[in-house]
Short mmCIF file of C-alpha atoms and ligand atoms in Angstrom, two decimals:
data_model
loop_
_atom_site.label_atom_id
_atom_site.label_comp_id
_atom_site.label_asym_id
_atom_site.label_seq_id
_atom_site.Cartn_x
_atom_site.Cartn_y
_atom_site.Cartn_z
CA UNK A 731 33.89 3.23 8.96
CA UNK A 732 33.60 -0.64 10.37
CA UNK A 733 35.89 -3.66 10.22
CA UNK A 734 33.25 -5.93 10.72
CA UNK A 735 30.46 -6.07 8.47
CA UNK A 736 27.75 -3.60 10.20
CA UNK A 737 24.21 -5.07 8.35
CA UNK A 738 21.18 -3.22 7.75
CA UNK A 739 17.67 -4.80 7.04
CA UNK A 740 15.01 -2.80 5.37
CA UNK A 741 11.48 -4.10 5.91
CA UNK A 742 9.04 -2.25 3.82
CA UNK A 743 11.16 -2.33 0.56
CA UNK A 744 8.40 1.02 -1.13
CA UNK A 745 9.50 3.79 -2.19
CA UNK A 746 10.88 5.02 1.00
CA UNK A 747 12.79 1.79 1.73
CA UNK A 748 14.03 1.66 -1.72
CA UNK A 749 15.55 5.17 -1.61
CA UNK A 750 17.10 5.33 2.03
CA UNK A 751 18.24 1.56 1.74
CA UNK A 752 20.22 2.54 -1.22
CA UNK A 753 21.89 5.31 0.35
CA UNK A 754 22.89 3.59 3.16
CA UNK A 755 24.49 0.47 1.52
CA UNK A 756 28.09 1.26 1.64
CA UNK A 757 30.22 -1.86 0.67
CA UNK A 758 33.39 -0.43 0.88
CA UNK A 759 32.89 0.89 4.29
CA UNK A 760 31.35 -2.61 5.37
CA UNK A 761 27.70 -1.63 5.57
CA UNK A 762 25.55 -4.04 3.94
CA UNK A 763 22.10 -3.41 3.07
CA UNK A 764 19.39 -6.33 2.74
CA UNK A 765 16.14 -5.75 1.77
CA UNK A 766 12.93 -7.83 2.81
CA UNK A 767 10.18 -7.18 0.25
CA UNK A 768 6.86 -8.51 -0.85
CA UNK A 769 5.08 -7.75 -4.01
CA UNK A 770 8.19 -6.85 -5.82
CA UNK A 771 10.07 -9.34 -4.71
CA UNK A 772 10.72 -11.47 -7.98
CA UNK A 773 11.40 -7.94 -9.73
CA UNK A 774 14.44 -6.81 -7.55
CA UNK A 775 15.42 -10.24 -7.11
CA UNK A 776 16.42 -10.51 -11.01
CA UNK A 777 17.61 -6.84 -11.31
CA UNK A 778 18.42 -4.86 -8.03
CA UNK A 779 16.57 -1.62 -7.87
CA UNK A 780 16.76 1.19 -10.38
CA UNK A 781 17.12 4.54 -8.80
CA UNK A 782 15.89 7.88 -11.06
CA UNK A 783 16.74 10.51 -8.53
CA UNK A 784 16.22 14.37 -8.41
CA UNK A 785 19.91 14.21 -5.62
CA UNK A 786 22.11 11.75 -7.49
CA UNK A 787 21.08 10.73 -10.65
CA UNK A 788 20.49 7.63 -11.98
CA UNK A 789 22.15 4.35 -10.86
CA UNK A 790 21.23 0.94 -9.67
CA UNK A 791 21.41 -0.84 -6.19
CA UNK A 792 21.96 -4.21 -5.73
CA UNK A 793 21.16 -5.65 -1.85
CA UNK A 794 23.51 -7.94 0.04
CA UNK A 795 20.25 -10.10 0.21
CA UNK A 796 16.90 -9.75 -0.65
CA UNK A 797 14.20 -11.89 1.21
CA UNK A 798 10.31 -12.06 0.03
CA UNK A 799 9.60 -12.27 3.56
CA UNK A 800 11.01 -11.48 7.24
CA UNK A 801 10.59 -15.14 8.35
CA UNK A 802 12.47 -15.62 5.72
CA UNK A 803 15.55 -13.19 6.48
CA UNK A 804 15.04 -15.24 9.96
CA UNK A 805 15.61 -18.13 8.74
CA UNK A 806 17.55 -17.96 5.75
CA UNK A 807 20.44 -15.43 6.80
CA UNK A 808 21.34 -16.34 10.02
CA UNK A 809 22.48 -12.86 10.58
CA UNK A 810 22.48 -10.60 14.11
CA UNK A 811 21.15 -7.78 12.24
CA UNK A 812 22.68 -4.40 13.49
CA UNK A 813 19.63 -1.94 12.34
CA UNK A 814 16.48 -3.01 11.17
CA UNK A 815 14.46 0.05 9.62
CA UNK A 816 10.95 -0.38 9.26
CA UNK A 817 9.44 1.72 5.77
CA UNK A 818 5.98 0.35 5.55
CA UNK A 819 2.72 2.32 5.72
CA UNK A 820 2.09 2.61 8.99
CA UNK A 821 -1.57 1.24 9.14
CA UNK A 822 -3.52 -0.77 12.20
CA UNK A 823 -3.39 -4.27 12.48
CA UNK A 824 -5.55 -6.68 10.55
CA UNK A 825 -5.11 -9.48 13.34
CA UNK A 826 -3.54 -9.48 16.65
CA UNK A 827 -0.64 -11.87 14.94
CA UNK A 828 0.37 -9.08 12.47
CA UNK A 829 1.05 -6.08 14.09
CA UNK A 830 4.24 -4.37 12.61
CA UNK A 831 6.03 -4.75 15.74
CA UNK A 832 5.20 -8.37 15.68
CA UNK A 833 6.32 -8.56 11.89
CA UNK A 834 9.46 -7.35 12.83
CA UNK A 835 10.13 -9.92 15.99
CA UNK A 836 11.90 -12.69 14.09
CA UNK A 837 14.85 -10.45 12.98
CA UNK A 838 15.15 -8.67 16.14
CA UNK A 839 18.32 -9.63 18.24
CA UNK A 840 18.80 -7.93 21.63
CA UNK A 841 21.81 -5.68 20.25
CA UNK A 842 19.48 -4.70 16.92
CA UNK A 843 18.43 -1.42 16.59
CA UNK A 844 15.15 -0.75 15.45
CA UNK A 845 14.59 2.73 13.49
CA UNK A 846 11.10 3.62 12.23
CA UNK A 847 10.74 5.74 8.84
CA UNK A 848 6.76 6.55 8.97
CA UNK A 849 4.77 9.42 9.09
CA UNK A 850 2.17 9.95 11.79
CA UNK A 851 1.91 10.22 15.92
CA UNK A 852 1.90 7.57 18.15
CA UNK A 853 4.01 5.01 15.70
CA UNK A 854 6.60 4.44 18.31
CA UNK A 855 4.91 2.87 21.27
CA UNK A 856 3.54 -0.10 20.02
CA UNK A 857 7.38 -1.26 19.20
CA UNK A 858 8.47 -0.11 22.90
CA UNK A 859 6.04 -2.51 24.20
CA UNK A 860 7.30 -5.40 22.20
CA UNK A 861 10.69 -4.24 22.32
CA UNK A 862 11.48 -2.48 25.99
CA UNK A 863 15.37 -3.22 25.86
CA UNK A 864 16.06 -2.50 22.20
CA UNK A 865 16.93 1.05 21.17
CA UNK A 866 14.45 2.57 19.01
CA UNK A 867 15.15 5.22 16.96
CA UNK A 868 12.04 7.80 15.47
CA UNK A 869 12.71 9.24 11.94
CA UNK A 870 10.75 11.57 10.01
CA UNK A 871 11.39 12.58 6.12
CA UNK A 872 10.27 14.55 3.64
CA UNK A 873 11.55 12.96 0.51
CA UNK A 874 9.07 13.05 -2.38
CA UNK A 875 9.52 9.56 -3.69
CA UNK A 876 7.48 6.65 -5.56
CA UNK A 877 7.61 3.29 -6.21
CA UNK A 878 6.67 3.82 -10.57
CA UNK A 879 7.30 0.03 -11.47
CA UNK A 880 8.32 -2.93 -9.16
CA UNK A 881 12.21 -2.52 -8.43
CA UNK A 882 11.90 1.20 -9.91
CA UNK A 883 11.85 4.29 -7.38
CA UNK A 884 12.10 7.77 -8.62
CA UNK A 885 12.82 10.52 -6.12
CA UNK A 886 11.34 13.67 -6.70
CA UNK A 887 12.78 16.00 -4.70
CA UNK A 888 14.19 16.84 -0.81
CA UNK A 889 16.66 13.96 1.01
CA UNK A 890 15.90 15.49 4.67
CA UNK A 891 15.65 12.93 7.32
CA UNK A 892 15.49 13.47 11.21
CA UNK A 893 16.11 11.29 13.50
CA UNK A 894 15.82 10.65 17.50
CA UNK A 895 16.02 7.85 20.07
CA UNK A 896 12.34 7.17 21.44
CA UNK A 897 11.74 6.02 24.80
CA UNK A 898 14.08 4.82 28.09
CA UNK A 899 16.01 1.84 26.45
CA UNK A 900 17.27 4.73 24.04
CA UNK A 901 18.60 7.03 26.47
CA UNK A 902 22.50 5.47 27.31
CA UNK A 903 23.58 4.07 23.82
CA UNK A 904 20.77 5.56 21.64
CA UNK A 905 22.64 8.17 21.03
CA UNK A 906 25.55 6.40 20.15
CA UNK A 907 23.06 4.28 17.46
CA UNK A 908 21.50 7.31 16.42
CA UNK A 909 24.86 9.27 15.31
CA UNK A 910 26.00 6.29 13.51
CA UNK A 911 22.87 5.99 11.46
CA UNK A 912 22.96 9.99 11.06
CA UNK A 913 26.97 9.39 9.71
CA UNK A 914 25.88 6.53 7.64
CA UNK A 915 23.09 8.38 5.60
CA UNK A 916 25.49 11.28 5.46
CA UNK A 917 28.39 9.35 4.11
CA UNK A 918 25.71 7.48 1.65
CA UNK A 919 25.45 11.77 0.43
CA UNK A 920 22.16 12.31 2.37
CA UNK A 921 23.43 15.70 3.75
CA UNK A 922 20.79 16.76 5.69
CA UNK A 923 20.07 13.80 7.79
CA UNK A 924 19.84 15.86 10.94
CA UNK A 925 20.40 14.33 14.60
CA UNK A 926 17.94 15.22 17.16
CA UNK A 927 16.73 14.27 20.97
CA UNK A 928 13.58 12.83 22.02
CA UNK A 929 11.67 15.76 22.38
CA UNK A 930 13.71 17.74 19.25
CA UNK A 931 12.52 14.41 17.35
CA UNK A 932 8.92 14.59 18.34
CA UNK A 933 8.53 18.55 17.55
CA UNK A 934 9.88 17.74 13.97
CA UNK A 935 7.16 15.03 13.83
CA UNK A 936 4.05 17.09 15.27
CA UNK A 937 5.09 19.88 12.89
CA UNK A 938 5.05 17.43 9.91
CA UNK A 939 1.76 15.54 10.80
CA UNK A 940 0.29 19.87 11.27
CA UNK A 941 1.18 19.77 7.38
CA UNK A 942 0.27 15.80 6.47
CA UNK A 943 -3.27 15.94 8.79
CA UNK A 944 -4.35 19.18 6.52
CA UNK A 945 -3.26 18.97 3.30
CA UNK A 946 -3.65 15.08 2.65
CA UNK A 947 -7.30 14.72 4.01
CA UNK A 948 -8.16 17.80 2.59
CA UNK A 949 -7.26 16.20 -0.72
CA UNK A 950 -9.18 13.55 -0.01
CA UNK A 951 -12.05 15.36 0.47
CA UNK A 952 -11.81 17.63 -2.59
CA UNK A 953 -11.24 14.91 -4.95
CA UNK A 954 -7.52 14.97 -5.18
CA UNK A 955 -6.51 18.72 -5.58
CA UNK A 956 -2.79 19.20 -5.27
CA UNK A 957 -1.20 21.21 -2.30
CA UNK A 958 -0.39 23.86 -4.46
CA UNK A 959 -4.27 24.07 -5.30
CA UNK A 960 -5.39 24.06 -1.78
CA UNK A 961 -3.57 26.58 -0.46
CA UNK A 962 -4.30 29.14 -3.39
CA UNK A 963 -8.36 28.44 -2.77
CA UNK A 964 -9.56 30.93 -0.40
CA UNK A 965 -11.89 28.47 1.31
CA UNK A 966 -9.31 25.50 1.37
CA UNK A 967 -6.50 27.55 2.56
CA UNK A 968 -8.34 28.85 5.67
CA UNK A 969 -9.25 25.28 6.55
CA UNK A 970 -5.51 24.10 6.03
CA UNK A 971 -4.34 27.28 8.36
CA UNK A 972 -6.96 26.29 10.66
CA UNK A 973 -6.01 22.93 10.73
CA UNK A 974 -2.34 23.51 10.69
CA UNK A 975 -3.03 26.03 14.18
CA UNK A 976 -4.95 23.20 15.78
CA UNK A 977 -2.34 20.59 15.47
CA UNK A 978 0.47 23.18 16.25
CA UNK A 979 -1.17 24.13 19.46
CA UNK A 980 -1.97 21.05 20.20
CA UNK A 981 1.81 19.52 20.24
CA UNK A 982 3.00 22.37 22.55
CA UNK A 983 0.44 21.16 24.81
CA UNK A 984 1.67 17.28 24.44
CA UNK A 985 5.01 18.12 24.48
CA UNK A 986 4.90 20.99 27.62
CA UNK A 987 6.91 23.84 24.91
CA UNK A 988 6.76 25.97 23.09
CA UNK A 989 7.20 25.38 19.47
CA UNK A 990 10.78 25.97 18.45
CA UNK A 991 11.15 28.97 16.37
CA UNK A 992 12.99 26.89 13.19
CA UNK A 993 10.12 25.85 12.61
CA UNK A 994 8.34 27.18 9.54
CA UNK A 995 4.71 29.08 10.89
CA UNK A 996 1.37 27.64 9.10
CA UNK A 997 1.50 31.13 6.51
CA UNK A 998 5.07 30.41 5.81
CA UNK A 999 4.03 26.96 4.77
CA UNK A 1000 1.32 28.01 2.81
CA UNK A 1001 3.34 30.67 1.22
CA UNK A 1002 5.97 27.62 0.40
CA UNK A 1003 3.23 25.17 -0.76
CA UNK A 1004 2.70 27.91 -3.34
CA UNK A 1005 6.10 28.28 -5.17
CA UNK A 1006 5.73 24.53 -5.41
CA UNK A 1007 3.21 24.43 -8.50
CA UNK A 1008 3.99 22.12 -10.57
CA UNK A 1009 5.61 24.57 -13.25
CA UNK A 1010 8.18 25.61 -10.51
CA UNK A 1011 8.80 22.12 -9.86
CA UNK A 1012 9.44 21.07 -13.39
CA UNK A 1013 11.18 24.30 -14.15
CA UNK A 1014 13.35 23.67 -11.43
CA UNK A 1015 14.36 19.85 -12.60
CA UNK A 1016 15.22 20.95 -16.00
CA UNK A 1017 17.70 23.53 -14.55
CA UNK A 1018 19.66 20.65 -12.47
CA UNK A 1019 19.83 18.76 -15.69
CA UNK A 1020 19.08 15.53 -13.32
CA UNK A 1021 15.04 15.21 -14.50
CA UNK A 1022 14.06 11.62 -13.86
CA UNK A 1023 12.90 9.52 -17.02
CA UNK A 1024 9.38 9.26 -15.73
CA UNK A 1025 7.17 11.96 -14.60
CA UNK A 1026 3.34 11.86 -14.23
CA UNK A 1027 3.35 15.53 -13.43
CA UNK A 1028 1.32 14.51 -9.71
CA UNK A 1029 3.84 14.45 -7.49
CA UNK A 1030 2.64 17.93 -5.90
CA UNK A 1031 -0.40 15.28 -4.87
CA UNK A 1032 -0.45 13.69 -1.77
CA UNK A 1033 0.14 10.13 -1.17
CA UNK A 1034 -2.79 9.43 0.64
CA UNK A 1035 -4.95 11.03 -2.21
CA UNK A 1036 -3.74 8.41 -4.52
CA UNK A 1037 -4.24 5.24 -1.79
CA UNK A 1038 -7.60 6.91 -1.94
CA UNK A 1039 -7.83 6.79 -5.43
CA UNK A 1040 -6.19 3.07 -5.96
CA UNK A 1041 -8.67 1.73 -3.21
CA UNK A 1042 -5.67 0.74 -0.54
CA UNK A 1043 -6.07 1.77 3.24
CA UNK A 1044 -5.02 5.26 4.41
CA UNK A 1045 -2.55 5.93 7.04
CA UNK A 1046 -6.11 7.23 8.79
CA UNK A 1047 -5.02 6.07 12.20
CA UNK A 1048 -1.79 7.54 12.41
CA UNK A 1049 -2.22 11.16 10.76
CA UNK A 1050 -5.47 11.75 12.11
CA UNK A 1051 -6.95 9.08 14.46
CA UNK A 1052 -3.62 9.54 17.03
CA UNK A 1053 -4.25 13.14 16.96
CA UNK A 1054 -7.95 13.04 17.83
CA UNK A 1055 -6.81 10.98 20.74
CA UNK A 1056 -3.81 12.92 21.97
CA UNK A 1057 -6.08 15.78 22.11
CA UNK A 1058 -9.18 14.15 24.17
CA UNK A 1059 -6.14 13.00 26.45
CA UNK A 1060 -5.20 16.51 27.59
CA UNK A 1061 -8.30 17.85 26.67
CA UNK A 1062 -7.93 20.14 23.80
CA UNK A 1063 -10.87 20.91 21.06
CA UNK A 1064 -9.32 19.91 17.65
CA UNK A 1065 -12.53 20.37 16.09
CA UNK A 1066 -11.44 20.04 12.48
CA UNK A 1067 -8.92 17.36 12.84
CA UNK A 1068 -12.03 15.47 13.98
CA UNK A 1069 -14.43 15.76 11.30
CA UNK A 1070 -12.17 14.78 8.90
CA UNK A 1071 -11.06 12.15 11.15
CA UNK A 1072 -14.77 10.62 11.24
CA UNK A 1073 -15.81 11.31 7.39
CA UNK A 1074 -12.46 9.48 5.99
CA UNK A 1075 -12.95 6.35 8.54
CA UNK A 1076 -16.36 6.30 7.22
CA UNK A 1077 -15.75 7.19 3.69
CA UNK A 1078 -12.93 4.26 3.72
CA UNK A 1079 -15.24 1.54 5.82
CA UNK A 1080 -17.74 2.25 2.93
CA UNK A 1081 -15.97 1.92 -0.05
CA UNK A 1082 -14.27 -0.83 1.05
CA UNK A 1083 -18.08 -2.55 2.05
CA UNK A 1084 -19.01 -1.88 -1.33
CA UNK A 1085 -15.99 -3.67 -2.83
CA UNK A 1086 -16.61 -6.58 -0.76
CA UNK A 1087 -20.44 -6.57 -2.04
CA UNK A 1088 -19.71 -6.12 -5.38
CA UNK A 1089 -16.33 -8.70 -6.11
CA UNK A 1090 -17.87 -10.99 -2.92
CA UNK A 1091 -13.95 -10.75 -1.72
CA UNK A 1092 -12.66 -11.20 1.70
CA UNK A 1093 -10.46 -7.62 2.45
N1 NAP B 1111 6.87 8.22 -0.44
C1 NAP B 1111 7.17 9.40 0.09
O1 NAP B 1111 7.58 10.32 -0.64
C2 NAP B 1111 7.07 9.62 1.57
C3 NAP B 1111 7.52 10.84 2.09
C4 NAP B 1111 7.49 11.05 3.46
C5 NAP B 1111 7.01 10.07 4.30
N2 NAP B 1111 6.55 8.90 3.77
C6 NAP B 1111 6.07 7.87 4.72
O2 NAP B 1111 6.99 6.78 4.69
C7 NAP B 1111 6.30 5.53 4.96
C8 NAP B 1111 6.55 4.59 3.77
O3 NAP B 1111 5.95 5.17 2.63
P1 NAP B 1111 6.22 4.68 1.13
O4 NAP B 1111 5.77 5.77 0.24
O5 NAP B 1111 7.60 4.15 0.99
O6 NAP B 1111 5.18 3.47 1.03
P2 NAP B 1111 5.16 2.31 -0.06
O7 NAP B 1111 5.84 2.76 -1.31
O8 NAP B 1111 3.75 1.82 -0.13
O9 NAP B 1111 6.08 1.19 0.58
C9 NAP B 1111 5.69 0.38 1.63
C10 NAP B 1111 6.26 -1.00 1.33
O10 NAP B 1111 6.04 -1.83 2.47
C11 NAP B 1111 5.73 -3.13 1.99
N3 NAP B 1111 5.07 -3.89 3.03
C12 NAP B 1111 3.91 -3.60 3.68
N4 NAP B 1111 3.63 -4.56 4.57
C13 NAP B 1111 4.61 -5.49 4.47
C14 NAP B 1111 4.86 -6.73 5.11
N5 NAP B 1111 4.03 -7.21 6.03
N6 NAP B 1111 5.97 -7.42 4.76
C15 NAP B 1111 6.82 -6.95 3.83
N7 NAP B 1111 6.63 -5.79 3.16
C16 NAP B 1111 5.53 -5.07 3.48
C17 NAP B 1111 4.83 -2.86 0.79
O11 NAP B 1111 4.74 -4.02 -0.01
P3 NAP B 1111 3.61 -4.16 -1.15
O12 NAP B 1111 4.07 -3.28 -2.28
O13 NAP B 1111 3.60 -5.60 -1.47
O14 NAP B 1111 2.34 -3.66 -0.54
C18 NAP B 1111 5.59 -1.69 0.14
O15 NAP B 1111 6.61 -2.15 -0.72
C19 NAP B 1111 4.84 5.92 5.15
O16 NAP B 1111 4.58 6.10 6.53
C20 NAP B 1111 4.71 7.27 4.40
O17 NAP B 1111 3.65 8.08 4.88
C21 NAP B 1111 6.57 8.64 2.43
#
């Protein structure tokens, strides 16, 4: 695909990272994956990272380089890094000095390309003001995936990955870096890594926060019931359609359209949510004769349940803060988008008060 060595850096090396990054690591085409990780650095140092996957089995990647830091990937590597792809939680800053934009500054060339693999709204601008000349490409998945040991991912189910150019310095080449990385994931086997424009790209991601802001809240709230459990409750599953309606109305206000009819309607999601119990699910894995190792029979949970649970911060701002805000900008009621909004921020500034009061620890 490439004479000379195109290089990929992954900087958030989680479950997400972990999976995509091993996908797109194609040595005999010349694509080299690097990895810059942090708590599990020691871990996939020693032993590359063990994949247990639902889509291609089991196998085990080993990273051109991997860094326990991005200063470190600056300084040690020396390398004009062709993509950097950014797979952390996407969560506020604790300081003005570590913004993820800023993390990512010392590894950014002026030919790199910079895609981001979150969830949420909004996750895009804050690189566009550090970066105005780079392309920036916006990517939205639904792989099930999870980090079960350090240097151990398992993917549960679903590969699909869309991806758009964001913003002006995308609009001339963008499109150009956003077909290669498309080409790259699909050559790596990731068949439905689907190319979109800027506003295809940000109706994929409005439609996925309309399911993230209502189901992962909502389990939250009810003290970590699964999707499949919300939508059969009578009471939960007219909140989650009613949340789901707010958010979908809400985008074809942002984005001036209406919403494209591929996309699944809030009943049809519900009605999906519901095959996915967890007997389906296991039923299902036994039939592909691929089940992983490992499985805690959660998965159906969502992930911000169990940062919930494990006391770590909540992609709050991003899933529900961004909406809130989108909607007082144009001036649309997204009345229960809001209250959850303000009991989680609460909830979360409180438990973490109380962990500081109890262990007298600086968070
Ligand atoms: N997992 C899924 O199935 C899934 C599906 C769809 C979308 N998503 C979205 O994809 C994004 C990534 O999720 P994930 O599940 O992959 O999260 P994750 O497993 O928690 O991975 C995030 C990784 O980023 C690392 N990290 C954070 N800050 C860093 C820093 N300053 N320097 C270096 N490394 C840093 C973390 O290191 P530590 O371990 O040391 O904290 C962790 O390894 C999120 O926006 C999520 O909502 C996830």
């Amino acid at each position: 695909m490439s004479t000379k060595p195109l290089r990929i850096l992954i900087v958030g090396a989680g479950a997400v990272g972990l999976f995509y990054g091993s996908r797109l690591h194609l040595p005999e085409d010349n694509i080299l994956v690097s990895l810059v990780c942090r708590s599990n650095y020691n871990a996939i140092k020693a032993n590359g990272v063990k994949l247990l996957t639902h889509s291609f089995g089991e196998y085990t990647f080993h990273p051109e380089n991997t860094f326990n830091s991005v200063q470190q990937a600056a300084e040690l590597a020396n390398i004009q890094w062709d993509y950097v792809v950014v797979t952390t939680k996407a969560l506020p800053p604790t300081s003005t000095d570590d913004s993820e934009a800023n993390l990512v500054k010392p590894v950014v060339g002026k030919d790199t390309t910079i895609v981001l693999i979150q969830n949420g709204i909004g996750i895009e601008k804050p690189y566009t003001d550090v970066f105005p000349h780079n392309v920036l490409l916006s990517a939205v998945t639904v792989v099930s995936a999870e980090q079960i040991e350090q240097g151990i991912v398992r993917q549960n189910r679903w590969t699909r990955i869309s991806i758009g150019p964001w913003g002006i310095g995308s609009i001339s080449h963008g499109r150009e870096r956003n077909k290669l990385f498309c080409d790259i994931l699909k050559k790596g086997g990731v068949k439905d890594a689907e190319e979109y424009d800027e506003r295809g790209l940000q109706f994929v991601r409005w439609h996925k926060i309309a399911i993230n802001a209502s189901f992962n809240p909502s389990s939250v709230l009810s003290n970590g019931a699964a999707n499949s459990d919300m939508a059969a409750d009578p009471l939960l599953k007219t909140h989650i359609l009613g949340t789901m309606r707010e958010i979908l109305h809400l985008a074809t206000i942002v984005l001036q359209s209406p919403l494209p009819s591929k996309f699944a309607t809030p009943e049809k999601i519900i009605e999906s949510t519901l095959r996915n119990t967890r007997k389906n699910f296991d039923s299902n894995q036994q039939k592909s004769q691929k089940r992983p190792v490992k499985d805690d029979g959660e998965s159906s949970r969502p992930s911000m349940w169990y940062d919930w649970a494990q006391g770590r911060p909540m992609e709050l701002e991003v899933i529900l803060g961004n909406v809130v805000r989108e909607a007082e900008r144009v001036r649309v009621d997204v009345p229960r988008v809001q209250s959850m909004y303000a009991l989680l921020c609460m909830a979360q500034a409180r438990r973490d008060a109380e962990r500081k009061r109890k262990t007298g620890a600086r968070l």
